[in-house]
PDB file of C-alpha atoms in Angstrom:
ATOM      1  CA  UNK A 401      24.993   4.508   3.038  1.00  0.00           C
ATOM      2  CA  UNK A 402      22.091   6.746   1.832  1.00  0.00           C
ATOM      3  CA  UNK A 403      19.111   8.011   3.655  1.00  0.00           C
ATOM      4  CA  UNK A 404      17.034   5.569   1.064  1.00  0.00           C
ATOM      5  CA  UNK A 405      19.327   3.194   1.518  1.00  0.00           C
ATOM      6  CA  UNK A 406      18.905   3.056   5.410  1.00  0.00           C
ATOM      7  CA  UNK A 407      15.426   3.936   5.245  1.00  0.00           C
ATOM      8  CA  UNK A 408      15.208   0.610   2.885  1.00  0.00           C
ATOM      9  CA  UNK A 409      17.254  -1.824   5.289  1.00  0.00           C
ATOM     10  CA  UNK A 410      15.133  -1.286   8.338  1.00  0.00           C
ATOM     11  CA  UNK A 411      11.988  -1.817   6.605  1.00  0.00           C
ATOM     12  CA  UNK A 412      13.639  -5.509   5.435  1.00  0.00           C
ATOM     13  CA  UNK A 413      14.949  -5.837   9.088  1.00  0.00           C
ATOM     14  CA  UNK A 414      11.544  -4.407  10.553  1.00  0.00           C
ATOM     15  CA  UNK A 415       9.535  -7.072   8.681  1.00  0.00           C
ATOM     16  CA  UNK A 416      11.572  -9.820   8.516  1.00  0.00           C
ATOM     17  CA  UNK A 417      11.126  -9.755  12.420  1.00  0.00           C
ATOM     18  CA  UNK A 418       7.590  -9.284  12.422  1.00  0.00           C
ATOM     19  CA  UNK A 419       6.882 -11.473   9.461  1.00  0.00           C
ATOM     20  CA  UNK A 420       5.654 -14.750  11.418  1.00  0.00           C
ATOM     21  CA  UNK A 421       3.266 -13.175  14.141  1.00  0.00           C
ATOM     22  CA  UNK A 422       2.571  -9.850  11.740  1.00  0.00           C
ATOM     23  CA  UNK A 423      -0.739 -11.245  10.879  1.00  0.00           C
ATOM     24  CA  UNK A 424      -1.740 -10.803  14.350  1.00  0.00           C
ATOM     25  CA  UNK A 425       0.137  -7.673  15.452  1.00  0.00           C
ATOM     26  CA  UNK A 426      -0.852  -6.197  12.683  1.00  0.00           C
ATOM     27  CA  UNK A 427      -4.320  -5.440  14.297  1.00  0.00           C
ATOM     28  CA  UNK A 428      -2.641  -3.452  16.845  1.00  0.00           C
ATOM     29  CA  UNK A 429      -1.643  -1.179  13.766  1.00  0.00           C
ATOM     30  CA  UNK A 430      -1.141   2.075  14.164  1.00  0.00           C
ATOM     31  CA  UNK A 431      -3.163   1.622  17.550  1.00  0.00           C
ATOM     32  CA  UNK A 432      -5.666  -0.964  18.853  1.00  0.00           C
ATOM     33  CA  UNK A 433      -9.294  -0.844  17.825  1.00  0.00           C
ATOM     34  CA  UNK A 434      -7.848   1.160  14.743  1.00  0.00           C
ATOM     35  CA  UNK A 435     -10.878   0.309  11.746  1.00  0.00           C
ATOM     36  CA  UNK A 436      -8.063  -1.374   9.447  1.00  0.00           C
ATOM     37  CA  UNK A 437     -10.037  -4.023   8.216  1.00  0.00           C
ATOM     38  CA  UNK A 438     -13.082  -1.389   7.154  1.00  0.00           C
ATOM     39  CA  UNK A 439     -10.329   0.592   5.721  1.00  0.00           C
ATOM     40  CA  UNK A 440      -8.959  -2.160   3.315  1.00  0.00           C
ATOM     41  CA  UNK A 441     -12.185  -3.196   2.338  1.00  0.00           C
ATOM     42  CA  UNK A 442     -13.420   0.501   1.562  1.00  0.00           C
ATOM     43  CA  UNK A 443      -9.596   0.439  -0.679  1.00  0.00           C
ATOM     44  CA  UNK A 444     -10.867  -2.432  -2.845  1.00  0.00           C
ATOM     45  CA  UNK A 445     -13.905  -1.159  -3.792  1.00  0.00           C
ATOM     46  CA  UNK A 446     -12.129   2.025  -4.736  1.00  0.00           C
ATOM     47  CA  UNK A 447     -11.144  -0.108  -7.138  1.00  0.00           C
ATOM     48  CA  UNK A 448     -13.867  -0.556  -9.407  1.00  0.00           C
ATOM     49  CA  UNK A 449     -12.794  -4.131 -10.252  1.00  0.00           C
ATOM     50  CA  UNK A 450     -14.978  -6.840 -11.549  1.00  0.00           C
ATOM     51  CA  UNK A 451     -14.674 -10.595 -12.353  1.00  0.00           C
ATOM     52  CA  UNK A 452     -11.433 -11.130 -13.894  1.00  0.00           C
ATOM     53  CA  UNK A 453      -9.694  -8.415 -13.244  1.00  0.00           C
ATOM     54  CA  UNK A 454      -6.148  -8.052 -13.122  1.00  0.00           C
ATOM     55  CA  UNK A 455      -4.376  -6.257 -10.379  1.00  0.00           C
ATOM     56  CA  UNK A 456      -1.132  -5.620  -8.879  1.00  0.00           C
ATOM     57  CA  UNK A 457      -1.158  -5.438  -4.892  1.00  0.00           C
ATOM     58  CA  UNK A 458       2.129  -2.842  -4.341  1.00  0.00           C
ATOM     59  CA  UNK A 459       3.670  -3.905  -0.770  1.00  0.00           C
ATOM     60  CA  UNK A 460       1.615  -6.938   0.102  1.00  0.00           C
ATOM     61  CA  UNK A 461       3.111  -8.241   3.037  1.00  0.00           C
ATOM     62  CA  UNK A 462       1.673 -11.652   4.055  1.00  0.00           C
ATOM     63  CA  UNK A 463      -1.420 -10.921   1.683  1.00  0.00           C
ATOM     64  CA  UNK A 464      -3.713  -9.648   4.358  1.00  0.00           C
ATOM     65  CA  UNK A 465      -5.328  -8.219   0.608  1.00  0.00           C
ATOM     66  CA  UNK A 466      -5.946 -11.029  -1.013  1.00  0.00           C
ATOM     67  CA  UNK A 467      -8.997 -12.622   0.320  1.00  0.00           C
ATOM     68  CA  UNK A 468     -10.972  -9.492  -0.657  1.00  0.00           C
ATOM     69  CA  UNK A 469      -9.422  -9.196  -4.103  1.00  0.00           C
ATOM     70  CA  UNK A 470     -10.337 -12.694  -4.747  1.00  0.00           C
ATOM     71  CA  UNK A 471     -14.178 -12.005  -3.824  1.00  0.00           C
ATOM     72  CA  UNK A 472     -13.947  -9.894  -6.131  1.00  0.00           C
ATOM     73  CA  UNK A 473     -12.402 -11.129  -9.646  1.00  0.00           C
ATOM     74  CA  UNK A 474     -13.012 -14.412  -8.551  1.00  0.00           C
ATOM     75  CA  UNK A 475     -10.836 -17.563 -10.338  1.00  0.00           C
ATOM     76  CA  UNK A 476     -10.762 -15.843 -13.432  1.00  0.00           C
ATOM     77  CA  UNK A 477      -9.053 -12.971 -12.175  1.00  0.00           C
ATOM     78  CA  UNK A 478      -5.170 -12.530 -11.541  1.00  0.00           C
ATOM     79  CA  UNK A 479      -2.964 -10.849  -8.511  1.00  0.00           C
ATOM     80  CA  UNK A 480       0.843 -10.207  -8.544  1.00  0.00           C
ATOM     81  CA  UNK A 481       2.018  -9.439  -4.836  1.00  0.00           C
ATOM     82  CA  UNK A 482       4.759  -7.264  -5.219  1.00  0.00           C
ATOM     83  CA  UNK A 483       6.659  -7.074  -1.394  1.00  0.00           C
ATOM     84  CA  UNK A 484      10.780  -5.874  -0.750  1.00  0.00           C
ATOM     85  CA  UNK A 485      11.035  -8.641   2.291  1.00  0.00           C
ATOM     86  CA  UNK A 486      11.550 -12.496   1.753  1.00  0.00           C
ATOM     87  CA  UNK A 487      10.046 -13.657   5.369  1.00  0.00           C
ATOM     88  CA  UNK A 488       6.813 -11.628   4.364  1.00  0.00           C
ATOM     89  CA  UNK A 489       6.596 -13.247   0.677  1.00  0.00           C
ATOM     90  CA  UNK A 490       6.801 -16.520   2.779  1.00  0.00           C
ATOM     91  CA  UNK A 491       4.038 -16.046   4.817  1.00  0.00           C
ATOM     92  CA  UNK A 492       1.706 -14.736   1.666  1.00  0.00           C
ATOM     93  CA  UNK A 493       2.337 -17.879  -0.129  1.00  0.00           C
ATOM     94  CA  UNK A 494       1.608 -20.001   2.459  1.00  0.00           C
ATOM     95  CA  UNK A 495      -1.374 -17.877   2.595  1.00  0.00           C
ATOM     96  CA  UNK A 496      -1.819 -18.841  -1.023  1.00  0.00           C
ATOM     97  CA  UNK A 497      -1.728 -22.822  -0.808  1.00  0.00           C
ATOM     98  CA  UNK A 498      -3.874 -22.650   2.331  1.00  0.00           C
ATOM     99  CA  UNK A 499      -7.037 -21.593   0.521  1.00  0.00           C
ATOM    100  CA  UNK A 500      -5.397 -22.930  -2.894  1.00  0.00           C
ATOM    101  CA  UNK A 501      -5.407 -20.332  -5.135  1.00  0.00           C
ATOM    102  CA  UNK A 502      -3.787 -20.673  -8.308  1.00  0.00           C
ATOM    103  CA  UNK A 503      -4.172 -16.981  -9.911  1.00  0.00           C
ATOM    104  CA  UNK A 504      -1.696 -15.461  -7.266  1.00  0.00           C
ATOM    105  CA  UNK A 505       1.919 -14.886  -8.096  1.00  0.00           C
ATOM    106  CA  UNK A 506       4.265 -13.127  -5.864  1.00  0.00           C
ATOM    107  CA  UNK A 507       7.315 -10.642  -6.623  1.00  0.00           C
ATOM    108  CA  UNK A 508       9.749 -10.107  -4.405  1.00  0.00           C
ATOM    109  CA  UNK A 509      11.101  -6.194  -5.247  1.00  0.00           C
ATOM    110  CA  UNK A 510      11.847  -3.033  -4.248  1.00  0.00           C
ATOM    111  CA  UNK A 511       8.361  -0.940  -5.089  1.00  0.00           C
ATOM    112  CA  UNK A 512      10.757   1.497  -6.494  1.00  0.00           C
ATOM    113  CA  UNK A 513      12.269  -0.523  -8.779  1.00  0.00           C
ATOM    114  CA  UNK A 514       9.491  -3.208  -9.823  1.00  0.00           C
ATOM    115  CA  UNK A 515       8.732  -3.288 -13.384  1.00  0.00           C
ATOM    116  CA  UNK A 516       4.776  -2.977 -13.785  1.00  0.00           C
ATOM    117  CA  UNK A 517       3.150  -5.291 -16.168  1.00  0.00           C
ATOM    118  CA  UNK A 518       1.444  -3.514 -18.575  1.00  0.00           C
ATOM    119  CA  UNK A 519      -2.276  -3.813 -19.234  1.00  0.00           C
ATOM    120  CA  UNK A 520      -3.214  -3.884 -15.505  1.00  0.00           C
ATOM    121  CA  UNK A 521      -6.946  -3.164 -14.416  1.00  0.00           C
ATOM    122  CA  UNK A 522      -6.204  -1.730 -11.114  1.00  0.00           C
ATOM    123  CA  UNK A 523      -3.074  -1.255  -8.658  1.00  0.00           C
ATOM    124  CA  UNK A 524      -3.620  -1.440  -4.833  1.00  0.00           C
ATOM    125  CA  UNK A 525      -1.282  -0.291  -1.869  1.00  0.00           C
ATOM    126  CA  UNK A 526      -2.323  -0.504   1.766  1.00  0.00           C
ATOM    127  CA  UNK A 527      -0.352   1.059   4.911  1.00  0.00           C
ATOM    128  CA  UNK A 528       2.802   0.985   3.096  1.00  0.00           C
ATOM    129  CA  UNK A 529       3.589   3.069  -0.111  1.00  0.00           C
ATOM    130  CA  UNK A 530       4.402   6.219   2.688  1.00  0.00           C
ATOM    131  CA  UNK A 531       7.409   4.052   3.681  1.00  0.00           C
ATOM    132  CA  UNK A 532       9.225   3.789   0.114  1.00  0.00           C
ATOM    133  CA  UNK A 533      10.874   6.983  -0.199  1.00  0.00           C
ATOM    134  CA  UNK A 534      10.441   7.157  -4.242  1.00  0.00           C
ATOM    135  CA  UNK A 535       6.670   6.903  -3.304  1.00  0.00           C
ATOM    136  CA  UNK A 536       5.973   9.810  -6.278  1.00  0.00           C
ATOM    137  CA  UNK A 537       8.019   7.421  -8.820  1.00  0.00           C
ATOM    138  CA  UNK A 538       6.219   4.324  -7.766  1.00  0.00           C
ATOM    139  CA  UNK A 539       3.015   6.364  -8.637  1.00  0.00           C
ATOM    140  CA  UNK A 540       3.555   7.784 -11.942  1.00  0.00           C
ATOM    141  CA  UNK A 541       5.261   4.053 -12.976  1.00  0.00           C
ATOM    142  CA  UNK A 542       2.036   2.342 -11.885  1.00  0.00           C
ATOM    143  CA  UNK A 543       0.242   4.823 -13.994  1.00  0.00           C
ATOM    144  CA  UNK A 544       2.301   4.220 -17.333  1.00  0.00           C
ATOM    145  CA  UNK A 545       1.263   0.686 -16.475  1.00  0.00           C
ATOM    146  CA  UNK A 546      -2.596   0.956 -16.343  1.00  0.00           C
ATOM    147  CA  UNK A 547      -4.661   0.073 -19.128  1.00  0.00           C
ATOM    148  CA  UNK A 548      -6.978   2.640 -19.746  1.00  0.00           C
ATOM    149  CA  UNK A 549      -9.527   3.520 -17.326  1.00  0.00           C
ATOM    150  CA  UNK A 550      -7.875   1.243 -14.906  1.00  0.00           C
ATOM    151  CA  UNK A 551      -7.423   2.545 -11.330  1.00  0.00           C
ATOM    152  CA  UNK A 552      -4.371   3.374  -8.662  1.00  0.00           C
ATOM    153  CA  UNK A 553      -5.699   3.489  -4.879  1.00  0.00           C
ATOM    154  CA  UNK A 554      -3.607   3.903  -1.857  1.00  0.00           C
ATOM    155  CA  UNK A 555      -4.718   3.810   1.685  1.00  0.00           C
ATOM    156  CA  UNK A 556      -1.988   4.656   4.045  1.00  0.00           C
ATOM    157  CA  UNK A 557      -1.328   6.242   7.178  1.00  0.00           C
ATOM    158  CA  UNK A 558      -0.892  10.518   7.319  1.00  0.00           C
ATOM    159  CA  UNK A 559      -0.281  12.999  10.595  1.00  0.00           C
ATOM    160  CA  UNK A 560      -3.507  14.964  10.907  1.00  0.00           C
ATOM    161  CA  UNK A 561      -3.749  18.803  10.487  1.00  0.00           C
ATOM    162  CA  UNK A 562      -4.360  20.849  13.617  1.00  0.00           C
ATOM    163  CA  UNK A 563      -2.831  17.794  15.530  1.00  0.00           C
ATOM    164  CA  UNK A 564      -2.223  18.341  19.466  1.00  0.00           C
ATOM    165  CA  UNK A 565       1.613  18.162  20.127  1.00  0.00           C
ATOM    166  CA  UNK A 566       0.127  15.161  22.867  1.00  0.00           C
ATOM    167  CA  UNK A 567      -1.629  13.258  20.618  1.00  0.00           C
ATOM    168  CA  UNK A 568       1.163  13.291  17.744  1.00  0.00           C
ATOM    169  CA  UNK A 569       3.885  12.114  20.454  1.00  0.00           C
ATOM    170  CA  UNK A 570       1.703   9.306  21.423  1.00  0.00           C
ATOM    171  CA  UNK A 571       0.958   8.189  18.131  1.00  0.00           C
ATOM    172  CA  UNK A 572       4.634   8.427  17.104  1.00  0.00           C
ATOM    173  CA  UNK A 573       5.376   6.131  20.002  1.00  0.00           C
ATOM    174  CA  UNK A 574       2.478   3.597  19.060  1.00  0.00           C
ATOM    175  CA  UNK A 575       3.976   3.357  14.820  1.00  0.00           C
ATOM    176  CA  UNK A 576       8.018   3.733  15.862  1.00  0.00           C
ATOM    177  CA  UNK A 577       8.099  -0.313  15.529  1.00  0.00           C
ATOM    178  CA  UNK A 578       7.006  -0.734  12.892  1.00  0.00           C
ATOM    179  CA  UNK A 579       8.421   2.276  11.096  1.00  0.00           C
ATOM    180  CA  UNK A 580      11.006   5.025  10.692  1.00  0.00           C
ATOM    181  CA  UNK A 581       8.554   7.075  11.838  1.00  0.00           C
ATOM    182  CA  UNK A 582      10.686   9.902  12.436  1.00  0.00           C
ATOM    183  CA  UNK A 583      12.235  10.573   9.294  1.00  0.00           C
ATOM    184  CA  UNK A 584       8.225   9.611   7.737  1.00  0.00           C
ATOM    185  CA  UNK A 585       7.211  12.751   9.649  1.00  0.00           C
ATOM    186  CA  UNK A 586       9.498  14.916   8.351  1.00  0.00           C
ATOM    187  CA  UNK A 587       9.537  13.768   5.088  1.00  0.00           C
ATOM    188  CA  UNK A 588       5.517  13.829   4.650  1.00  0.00           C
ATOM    189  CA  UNK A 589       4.950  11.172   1.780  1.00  0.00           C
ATOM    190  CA  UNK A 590       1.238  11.542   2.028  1.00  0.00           C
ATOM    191  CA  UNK A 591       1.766  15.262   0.188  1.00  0.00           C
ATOM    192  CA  UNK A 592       4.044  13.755  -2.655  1.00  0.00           C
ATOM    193  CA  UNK A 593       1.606  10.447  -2.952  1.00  0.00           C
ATOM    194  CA  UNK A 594      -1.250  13.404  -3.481  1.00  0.00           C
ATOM    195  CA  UNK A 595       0.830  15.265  -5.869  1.00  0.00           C
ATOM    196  CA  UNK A 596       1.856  12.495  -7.782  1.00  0.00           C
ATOM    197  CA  UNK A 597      -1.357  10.546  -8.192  1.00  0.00           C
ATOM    198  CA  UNK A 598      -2.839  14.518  -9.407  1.00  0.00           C
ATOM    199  CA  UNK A 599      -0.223  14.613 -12.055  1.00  0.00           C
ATOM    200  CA  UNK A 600      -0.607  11.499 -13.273  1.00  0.00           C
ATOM    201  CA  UNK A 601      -4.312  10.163 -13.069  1.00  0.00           C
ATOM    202  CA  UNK A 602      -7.490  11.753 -14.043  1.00  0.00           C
ATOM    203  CA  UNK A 603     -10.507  12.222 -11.575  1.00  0.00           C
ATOM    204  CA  UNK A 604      -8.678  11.904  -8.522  1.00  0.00           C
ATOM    205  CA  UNK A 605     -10.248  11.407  -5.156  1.00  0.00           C
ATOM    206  CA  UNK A 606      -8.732  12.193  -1.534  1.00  0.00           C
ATOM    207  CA  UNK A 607     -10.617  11.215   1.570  1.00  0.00           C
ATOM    208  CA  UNK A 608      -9.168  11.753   4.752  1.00  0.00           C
ATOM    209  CA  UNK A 609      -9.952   8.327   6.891  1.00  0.00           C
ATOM    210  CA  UNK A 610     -10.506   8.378  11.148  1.00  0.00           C
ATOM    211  CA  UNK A 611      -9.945  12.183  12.223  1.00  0.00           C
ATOM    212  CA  UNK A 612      -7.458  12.680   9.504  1.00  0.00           C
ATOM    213  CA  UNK A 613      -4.646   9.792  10.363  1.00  0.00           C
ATOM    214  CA  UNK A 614      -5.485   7.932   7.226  1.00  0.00           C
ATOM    215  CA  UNK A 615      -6.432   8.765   3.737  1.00  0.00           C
ATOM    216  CA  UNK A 616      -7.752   7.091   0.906  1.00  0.00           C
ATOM    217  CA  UNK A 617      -7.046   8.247  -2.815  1.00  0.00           C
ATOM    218  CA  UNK A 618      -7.867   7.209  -6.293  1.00  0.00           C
ATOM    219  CA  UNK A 619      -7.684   8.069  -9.292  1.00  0.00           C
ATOM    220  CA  UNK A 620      -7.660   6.401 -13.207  1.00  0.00           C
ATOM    221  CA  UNK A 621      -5.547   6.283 -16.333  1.00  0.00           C
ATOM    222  CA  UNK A 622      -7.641   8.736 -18.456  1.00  0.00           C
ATOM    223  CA  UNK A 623      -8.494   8.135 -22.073  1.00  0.00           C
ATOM    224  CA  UNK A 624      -7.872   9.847 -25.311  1.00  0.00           C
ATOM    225  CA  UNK A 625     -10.271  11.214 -27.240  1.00  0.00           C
ATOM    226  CA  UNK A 626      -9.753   8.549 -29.790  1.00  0.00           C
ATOM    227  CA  UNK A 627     -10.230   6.129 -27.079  1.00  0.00           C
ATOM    228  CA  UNK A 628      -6.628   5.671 -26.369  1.00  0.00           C
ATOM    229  CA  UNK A 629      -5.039   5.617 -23.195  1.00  0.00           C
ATOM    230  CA  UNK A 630      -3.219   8.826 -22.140  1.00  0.00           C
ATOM    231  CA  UNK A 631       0.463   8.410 -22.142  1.00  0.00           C
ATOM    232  CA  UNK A 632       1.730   9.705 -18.706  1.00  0.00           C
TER     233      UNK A 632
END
């Protein structure tokens, strides 16, 4: 079995375990007190999305997401959850029939393989495009996806610069549940999610989010100069 391939079964083991109580534990994430739900909010705006909007929410997990997309693009609108693990889908659609919305439909895929609709207004991923190793490819697929103007933001989780060897122990020790965190270090998505989004997306923004463990960038399909989206 492949590095990927590992890498790929313990995030479906990792969740699958997780997937009932994750709501709750998932405040804990990376550390307690962290500002997650500040940080998702600040993603969605990032967006740039308005009433009716499509967009595709890359690794949603039990749709922790979706109540701020929907105050957004409101009944009108449309989300596809896209998430690798069953036991998570599960827990987003019952998230779904509890506050009855009908414009939600969930995908269960690999990131790395899901086929993007075309046309979409805006794709989101929160705290979890670092784990798919073909993180650049799930980029620059979104991006071909996009209709023009339409925005790609991802939030996720990054080792700060300058860290103290203390601090980065600890804060491996407080994500290695949840993660592979090891092989994450060393493989430094947050560089190749950076890369990616500056090849294939026009005014792209980077902020680094809490002292540098966190960033948010975003970026849009640019147009032609007849108008036309760019083809990527």
């Amino acid at each position: 079995m492949s590095q990927i391939d590992r890498t790929r079964e313990h995030l479906i083991e990792t969740y699958r375990k997780k997937a009932k109580h994750y709501d709750v534990t998932s405040r804990l994430y990376p550390a307690p007190g962290y500002p997650q739900k500040t940080q998702r909010l600040r993603a969605v705006r990032a967006l740039g999305l308005r009433a009716g909007g499509r967009v595709i929410d890359i690794a949603c997990g039990t749709g922790l997401n979706f109540p701020l997309l929907e105050q957004v693009i409101g009944p009108d609108g449309r989300i596809v959850g896209v998430d690798l693990t069953d036991a998570m889908l599960a827990r987003a659609q019952d998230r779904i029939q509890t506050n009855g919305w009908s414009n939600v439909s969930l995908v269960q895929a690999d990131a790395a393989d899901f086929d993007f609709p075309t046309e979409a207004d805006a794709i989101l991923s929160t705290y979890a495009l670092s784990q798919v190793p073909e993180c650049a490819e799930v980029i620059a697929h979104g991006a071909a996806a996009l209709s023009g103007g339409g925005r790609w933001v991802v939030l996720d989780l990054k080792v700060p610069g300058n860290t103290p060897g203390w601090l980065a122990q600890l804060g491996t020790a407080i994500v290695r549940p949840f993660a592979s965190i090891d092989e994450w270090i060393v493989r430094r998505p947050w560089e190749a999610i950076h890369a990616a989004m500056q090849e294939e997306l026009a005014d792209l923004s980077w902020t680094e989010l809490f002292f540098g463990t966190a960033f948010l960038a975003a970026g849009s399909r640019g147009l032609g100069p007849s108008g036309v989206p760019r083809s990527t």
